[in-house]
Coordinates of C-alpha atoms and ligand atoms in Angstrom, one line a residue:
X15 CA 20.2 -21.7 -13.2
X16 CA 16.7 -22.6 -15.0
X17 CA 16.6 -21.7 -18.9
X18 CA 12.8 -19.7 -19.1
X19 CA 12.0 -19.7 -22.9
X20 CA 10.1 -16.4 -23.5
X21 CA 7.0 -15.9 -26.2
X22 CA 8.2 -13.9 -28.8
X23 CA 5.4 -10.9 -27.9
X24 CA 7.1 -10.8 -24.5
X25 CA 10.6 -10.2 -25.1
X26 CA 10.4 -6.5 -26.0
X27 CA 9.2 -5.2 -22.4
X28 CA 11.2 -7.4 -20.6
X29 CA 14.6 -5.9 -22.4
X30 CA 13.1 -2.4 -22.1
X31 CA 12.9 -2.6 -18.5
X32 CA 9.1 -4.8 -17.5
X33 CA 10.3 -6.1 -13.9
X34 CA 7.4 -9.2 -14.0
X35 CA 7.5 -12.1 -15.4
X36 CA 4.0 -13.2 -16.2
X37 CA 3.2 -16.3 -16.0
X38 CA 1.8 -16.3 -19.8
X39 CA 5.3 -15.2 -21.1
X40 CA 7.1 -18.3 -20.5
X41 CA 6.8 -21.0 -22.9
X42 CA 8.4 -23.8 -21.5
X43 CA 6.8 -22.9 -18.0
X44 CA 7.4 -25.6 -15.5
X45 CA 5.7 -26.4 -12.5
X46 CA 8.7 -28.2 -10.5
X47 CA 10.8 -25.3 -11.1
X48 CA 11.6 -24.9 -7.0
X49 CA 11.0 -21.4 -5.5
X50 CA 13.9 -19.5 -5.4
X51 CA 15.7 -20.6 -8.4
X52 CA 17.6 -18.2 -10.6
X53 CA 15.8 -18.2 -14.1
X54 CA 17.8 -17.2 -17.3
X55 CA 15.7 -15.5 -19.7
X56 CA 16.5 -16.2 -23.4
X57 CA 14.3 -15.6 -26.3
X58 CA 13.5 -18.0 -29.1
X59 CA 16.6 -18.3 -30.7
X60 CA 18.5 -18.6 -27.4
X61 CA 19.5 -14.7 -26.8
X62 CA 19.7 -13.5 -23.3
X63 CA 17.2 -11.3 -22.2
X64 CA 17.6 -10.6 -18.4
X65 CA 18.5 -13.0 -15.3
X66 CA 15.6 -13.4 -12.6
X67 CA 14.2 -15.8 -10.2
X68 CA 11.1 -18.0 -10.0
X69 CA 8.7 -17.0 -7.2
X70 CA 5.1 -18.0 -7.6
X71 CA 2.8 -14.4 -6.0
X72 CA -0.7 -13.6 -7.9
X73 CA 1.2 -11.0 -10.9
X74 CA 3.5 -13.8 -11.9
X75 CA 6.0 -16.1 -11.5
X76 CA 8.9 -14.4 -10.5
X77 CA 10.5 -10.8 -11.6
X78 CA 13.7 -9.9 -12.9
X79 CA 17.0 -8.8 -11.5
X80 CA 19.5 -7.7 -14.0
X81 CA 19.9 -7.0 -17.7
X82 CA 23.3 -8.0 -17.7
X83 CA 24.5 -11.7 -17.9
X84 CA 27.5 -11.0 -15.9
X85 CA 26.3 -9.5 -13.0
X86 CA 25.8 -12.3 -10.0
X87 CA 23.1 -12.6 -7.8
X88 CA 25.1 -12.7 -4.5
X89 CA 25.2 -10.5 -1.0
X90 CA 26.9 -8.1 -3.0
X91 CA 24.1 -7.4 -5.7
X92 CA 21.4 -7.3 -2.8
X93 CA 23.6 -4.5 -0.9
X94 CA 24.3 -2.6 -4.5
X95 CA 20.8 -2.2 -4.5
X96 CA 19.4 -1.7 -0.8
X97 CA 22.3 1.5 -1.0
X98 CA 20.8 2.8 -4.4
X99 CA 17.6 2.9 -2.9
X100 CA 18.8 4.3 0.3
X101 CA 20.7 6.8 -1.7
X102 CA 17.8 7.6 -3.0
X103 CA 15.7 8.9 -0.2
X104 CA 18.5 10.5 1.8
X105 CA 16.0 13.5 2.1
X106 CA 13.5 11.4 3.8
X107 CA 16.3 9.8 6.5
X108 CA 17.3 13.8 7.0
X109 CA 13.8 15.3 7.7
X110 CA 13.3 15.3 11.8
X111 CA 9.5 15.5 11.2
X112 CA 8.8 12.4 9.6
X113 CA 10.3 9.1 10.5
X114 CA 8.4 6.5 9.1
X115 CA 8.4 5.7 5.0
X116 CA 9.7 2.9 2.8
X117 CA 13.6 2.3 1.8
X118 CA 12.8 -0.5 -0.7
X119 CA 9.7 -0.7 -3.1
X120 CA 10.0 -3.6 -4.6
X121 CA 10.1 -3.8 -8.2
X122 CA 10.7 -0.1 -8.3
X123 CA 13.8 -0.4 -6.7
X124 CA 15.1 -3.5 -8.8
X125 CA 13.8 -6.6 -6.6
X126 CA 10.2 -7.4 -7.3
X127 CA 8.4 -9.4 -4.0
X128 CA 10.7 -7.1 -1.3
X129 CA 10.0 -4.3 0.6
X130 CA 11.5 -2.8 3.2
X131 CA 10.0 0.1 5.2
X132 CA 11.8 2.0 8.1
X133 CA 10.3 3.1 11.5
X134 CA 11.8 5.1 13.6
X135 CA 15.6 3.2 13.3
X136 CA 13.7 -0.2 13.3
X137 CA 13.4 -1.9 9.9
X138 CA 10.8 -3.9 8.3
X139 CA 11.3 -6.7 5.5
X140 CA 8.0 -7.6 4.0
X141 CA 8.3 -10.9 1.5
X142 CA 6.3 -11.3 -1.0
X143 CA 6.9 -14.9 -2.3
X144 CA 8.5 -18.1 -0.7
X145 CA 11.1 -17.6 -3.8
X146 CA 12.5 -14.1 -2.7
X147 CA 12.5 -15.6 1.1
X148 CA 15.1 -18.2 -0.1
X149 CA 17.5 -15.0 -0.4
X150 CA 16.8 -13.8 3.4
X151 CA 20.4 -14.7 4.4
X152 CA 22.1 -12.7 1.6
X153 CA 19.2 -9.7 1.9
X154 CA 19.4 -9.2 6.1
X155 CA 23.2 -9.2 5.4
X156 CA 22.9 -6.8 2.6
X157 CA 20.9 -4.8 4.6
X158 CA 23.0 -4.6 7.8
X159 CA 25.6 -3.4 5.7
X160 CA 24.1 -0.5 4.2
X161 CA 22.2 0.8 7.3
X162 CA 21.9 1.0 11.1
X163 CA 19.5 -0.9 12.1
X164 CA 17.9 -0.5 16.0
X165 CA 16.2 -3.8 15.1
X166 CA 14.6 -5.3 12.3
X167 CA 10.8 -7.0 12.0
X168 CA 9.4 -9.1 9.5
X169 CA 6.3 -9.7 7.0
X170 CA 6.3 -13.0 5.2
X171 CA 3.0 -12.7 2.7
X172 CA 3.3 -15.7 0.8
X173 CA 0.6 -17.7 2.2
X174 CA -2.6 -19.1 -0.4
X175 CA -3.6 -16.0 -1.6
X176 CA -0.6 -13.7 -0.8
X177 CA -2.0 -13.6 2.8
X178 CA 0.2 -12.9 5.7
X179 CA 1.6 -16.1 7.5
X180 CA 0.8 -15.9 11.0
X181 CA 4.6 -15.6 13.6
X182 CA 6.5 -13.6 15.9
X183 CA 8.1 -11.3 13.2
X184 CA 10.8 -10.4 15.2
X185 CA 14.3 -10.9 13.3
X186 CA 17.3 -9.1 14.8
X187 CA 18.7 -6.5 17.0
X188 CA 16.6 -4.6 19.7
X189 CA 13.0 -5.7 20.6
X190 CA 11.0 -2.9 20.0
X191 CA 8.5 -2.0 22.9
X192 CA 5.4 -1.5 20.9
X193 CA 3.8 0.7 20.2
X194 CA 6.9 3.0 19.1
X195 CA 5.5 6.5 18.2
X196 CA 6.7 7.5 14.4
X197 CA 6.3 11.0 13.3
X198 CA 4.7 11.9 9.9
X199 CA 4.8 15.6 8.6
X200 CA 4.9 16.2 12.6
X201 CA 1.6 13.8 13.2
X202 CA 2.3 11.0 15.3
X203 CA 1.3 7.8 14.8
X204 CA 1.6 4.6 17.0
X205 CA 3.3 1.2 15.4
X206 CA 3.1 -2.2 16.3
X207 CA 5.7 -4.2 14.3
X208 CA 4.8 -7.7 15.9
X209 CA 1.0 -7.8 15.7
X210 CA -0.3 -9.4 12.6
X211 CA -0.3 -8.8 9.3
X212 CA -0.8 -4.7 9.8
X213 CA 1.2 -2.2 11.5
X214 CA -1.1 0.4 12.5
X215 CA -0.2 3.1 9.3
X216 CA -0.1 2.9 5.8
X217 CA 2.5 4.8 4.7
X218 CA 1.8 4.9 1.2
X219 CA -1.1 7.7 2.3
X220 CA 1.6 10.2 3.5
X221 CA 0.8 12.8 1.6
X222 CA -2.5 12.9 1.4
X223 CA -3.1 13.0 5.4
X224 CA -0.8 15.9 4.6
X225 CA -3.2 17.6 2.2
X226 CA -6.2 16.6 4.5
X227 CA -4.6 17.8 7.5
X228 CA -3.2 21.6 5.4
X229 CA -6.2 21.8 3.3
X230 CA -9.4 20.4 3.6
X231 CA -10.0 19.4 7.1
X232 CA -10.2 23.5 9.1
X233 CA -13.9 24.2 10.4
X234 CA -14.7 21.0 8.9
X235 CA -17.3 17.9 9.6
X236 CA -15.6 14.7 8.9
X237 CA -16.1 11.2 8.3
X238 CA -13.7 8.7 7.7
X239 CA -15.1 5.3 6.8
X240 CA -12.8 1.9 6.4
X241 CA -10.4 3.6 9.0
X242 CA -8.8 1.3 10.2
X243 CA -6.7 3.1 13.3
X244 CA -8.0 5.7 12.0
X245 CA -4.8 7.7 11.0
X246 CA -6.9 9.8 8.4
X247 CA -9.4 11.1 11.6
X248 CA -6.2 12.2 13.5
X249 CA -4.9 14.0 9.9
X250 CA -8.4 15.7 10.1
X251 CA -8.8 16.6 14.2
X252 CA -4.8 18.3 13.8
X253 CA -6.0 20.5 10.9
X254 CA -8.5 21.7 13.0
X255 CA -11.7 19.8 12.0
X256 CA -14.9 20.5 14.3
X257 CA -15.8 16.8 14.9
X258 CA -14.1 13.5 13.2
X259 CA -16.4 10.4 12.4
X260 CA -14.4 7.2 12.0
X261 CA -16.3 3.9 10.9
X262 CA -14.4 0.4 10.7
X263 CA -16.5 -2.8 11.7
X264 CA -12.6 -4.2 12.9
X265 CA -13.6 -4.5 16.9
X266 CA -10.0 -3.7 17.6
X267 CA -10.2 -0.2 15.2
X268 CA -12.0 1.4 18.5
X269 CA -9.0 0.6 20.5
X270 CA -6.6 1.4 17.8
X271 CA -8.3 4.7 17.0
X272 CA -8.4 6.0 20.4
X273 CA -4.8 4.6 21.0
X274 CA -3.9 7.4 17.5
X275 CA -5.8 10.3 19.0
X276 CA -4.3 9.9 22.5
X277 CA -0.9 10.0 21.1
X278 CA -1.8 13.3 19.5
X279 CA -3.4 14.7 22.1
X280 CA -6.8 14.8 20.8
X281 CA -10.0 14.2 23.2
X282 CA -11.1 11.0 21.7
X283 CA -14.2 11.6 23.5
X284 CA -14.8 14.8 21.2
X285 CA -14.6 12.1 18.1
X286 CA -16.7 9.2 17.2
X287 CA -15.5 6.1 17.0
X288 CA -18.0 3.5 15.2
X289 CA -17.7 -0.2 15.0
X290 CA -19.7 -0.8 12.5
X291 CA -20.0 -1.7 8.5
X292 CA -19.8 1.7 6.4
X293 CA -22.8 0.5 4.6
X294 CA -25.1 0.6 7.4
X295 CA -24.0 3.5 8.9
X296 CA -24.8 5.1 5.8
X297 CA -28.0 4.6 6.1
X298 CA -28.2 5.3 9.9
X299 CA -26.7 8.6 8.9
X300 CA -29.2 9.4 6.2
X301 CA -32.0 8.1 8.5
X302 CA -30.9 10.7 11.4
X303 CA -30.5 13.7 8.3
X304 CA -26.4 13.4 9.4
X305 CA -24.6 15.2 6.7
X306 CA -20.6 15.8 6.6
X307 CA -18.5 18.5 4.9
X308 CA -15.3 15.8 4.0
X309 CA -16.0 12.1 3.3
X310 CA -13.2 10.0 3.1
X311 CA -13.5 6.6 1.1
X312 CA -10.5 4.1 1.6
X313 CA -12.1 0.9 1.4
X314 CA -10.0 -2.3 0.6
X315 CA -10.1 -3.7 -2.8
X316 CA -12.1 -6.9 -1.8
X317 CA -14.0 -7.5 1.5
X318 CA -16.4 -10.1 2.7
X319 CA -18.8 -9.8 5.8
X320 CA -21.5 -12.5 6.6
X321 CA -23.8 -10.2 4.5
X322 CA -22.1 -9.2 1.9
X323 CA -19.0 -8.8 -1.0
X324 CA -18.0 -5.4 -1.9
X325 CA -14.8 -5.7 -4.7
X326 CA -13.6 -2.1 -5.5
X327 CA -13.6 -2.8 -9.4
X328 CA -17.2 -3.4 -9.3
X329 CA -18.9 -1.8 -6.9
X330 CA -17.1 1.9 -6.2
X331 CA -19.6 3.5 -8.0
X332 CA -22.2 2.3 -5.5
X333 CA -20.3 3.3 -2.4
X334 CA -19.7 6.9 -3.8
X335 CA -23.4 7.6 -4.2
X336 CA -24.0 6.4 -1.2
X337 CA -21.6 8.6 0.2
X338 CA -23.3 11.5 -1.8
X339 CA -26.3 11.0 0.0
X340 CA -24.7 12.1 3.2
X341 CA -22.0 14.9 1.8
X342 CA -23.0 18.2 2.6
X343 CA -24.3 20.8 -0.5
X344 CA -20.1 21.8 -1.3
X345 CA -18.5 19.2 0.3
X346 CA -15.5 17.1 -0.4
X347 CA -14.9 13.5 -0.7
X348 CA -11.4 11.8 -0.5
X349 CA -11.7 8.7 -2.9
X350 CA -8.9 6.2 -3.1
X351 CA -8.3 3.0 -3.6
X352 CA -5.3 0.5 -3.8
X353 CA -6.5 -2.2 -6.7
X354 CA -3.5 -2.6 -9.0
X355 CA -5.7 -4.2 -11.6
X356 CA -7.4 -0.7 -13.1
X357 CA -5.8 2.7 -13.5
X358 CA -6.6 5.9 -12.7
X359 CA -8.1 6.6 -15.7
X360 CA -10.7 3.9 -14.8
X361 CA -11.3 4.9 -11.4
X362 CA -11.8 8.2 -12.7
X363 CA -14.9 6.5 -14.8
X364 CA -16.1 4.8 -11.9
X365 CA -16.2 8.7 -10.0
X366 CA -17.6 10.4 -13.3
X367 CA -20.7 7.2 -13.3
X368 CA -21.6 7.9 -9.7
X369 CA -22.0 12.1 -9.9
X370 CA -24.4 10.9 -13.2
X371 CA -26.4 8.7 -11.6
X372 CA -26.5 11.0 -8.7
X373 CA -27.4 13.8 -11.0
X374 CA -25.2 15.5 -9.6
X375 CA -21.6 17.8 -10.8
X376 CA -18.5 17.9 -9.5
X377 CA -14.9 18.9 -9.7
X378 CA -11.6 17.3 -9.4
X379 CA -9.8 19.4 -7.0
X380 CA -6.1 17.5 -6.8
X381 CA -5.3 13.6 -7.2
X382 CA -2.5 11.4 -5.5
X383 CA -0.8 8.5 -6.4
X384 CA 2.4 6.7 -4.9
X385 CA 4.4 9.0 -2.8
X386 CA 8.3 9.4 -3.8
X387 CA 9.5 6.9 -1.6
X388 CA 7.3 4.3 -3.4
X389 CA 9.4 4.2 -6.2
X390 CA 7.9 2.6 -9.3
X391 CA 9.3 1.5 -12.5
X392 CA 10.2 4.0 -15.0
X393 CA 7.8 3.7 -17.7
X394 CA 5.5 1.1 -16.4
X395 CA 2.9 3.3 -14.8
X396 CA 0.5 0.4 -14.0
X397 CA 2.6 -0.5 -11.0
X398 CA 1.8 2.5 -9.0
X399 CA -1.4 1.1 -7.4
X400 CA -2.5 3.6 -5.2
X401 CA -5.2 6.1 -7.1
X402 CA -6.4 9.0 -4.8
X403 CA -9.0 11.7 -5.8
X404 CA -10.0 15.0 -3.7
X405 CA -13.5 15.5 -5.7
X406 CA -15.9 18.6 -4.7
X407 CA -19.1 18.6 -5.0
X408 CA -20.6 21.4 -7.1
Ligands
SAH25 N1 -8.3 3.9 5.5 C1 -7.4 3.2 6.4 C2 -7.1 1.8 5.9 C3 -8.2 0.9 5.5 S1 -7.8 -0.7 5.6 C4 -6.2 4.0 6.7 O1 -5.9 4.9 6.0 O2 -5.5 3.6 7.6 C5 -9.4 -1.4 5.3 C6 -10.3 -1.4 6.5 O3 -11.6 -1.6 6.1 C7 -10.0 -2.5 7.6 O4 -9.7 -1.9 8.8 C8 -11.4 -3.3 7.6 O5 -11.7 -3.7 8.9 C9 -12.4 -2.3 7.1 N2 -13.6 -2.8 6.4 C10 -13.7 -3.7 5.4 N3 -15.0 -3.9 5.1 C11 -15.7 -3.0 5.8 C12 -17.1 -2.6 5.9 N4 -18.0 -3.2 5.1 N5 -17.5 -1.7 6.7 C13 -16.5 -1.1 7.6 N6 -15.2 -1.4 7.5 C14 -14.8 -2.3 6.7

């Protein structure tokens, strides 16, 4: 075990429960420290603060495990906390019309840089840090002891920029024949668990393909742009919308998109499917006087194409008045994003700067964050990422 010296203005959060260890909190911080090691946490006159390990991922350098000096970081730990979290969301392994969501968030669930997210009996382990993957052994153990798996899939996302290392991410039991169809709030949804770095569905949008489907979508023109497989379009077509737009420059999203209609039973041929980057098609939709009744807006927090950069924290205001320009009089947009490093609050600016300069008024109808199987720390709000906002335009 390494001895991390914490700066004085650090040691607070960390005993009252902050999971990260920032790189800036450590003063004797130590580049040779070898991923993986177990890091005791002591403040300036020696005193214990919390055990942890060292595991290099762009918040920090590693996260903590316990508050108490006794407990050990063994196979046993790992399986006390995969069954808490599992304990936790026994209503989700009960329901029969949604089998897909996540048993293990991370941080939120006492292990920073691990989650684990369950798919119709398979499970799958995504790592966050080469540090955290030096416990696999003692965490697939843990995890066969506390559930059933049919078999179970990996992510490792500790390449140079947290960026998925390319491999079969097959790890144990059964093979699944992919796609498997998973059920969400009775939507299905197709899931590869061996193709890349994506599995077809981010779960952490559950419930507001829920809303979209129930409450916004009936009668309705709508376009979904960044859409990936273009879950939100099938949300939309099941709650009865008149036509579904989806727009993804991703070649493979047509493919995928049709692939998450068919499996509904939607007439993919009733929808359109666009390859093509959202910001040209915005203006080939205000050039053919195209206007829709729902806009969805879930773009990622930083993209580049040959033409251009679009980063979330900068430029959302741009993309929702460009949106405007093609959202029916009384329409509603769906804006989200997933970029941990502003709040809702913020985003809530960027939404409030883009009706202005619009010159035009609106009203926040519901927002979303995290659904409850993305636990989050208690009291450390700025881990829940995900910022959703149904807006109507007035
Ligand atoms: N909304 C989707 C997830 C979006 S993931 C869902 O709920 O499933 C982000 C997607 O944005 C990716 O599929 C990527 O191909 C696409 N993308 C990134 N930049 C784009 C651009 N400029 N125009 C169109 N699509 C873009």
């Amino acid at each position: 075990m390494t001895t991390l010296l914490i700066k004085e203005n650090y040691v607070k959060e960390l005993k009252n429960g902050y999971p990260l260890i920032l790189k800036d909190a450590v003063e004797n911080e130590d580049a040779s420290i070898i991923e993986g090691t177990l890091v005791k946490l002591v403040d300036n006159k020696g005193q214990y603060i919390a055990t942890g390990y060292y595991g290099v991922q762009n918040k920090g350098v590693g996260w903590v495990l316990t508050r108490n000096a006794n407990e050990q970081i063994d196979r046993a730990f790992f399986a006390k906390r995969i069954h808490e979290a599992v304990t936790c969301r026994t209503s989700f392994f009960e329901a029969d019309d949604t089998t897909a969501f996540r048993i293990f968030n991370g941080e939120g669930d006492g292990i920073g840089g691990l989650t684990i997210d369950f798919f119709n009996g398979f499970y799958m382990v995504s790592w966050y840090s080469e540090g955290i993957y030096t416990f696999r052994e003692d965490v697939y153990a843990a995890l066969m002891e506390v559930v059933n798996a049919r078999g179970v899939y990996e992510k490792k996302r500790f390449n140079v920029n947290g960026q998925y290392v390319e491999q079969d991410d097959y790890v144990s039991g059964e093979e699944g024949e992919f796609p498997i169809i998973i059920q969400e709030n009775g939507m299905h949804y197709a899931v590869d668990l061996n193709d890349g770095a994506m599995t077809g569905i981010f779960l952490d949008q559950r419930n507001v393909r829920k809303v979209l489907r129930d409450s916004y979508a009936a009668g309705k023109t709508v376009l979904n742009t960044f859409s990936y497989t273009g879950a939100f379009s099938v949300a939309a077509a099941l709650g009865g919308a008149t036509k579904t737009t989806s727009v993804d420059l991703a070649k493979r999203s047509l493919p995928k998109t049709i692939e998450q209609f068919s499996v509904n039973a939607i007439d993919y041929e009733a929808q359109d499917i666009k390859v093509m980057n959202v910001f040209d098609y915005f203006s080939y939709a205000a050039r053919h006087q195209l206007t829709f009744d729902v806009v969805i807006l879930d773009p990622p927090s930083f993209a580049r194409t040959k033409k251009m950069t679009f980063s979330t924290a900068k430029d959302y205001p741009k993309l929702l008045r460009d949106a405007l320009t093609i959202t029916a009089p009384n329409g509603v947009i769906i804006a989200s994003t997933n970029n941990a490093s502003f709040n809702m609050k913020k985003f809530k600016t960027f939404i409030d700067k883009a009706f202005k300069d619009s010159n035009k008024r609106y009203k926040i109808l519901e927002q979303h964050q995290l659904p409850e199987d993305f636990q989050v720390p208690h009291n450390y709000p700025e881990f829940n990422y995900l910022k959703v906002v149904v807006i109507q335009v007035l």
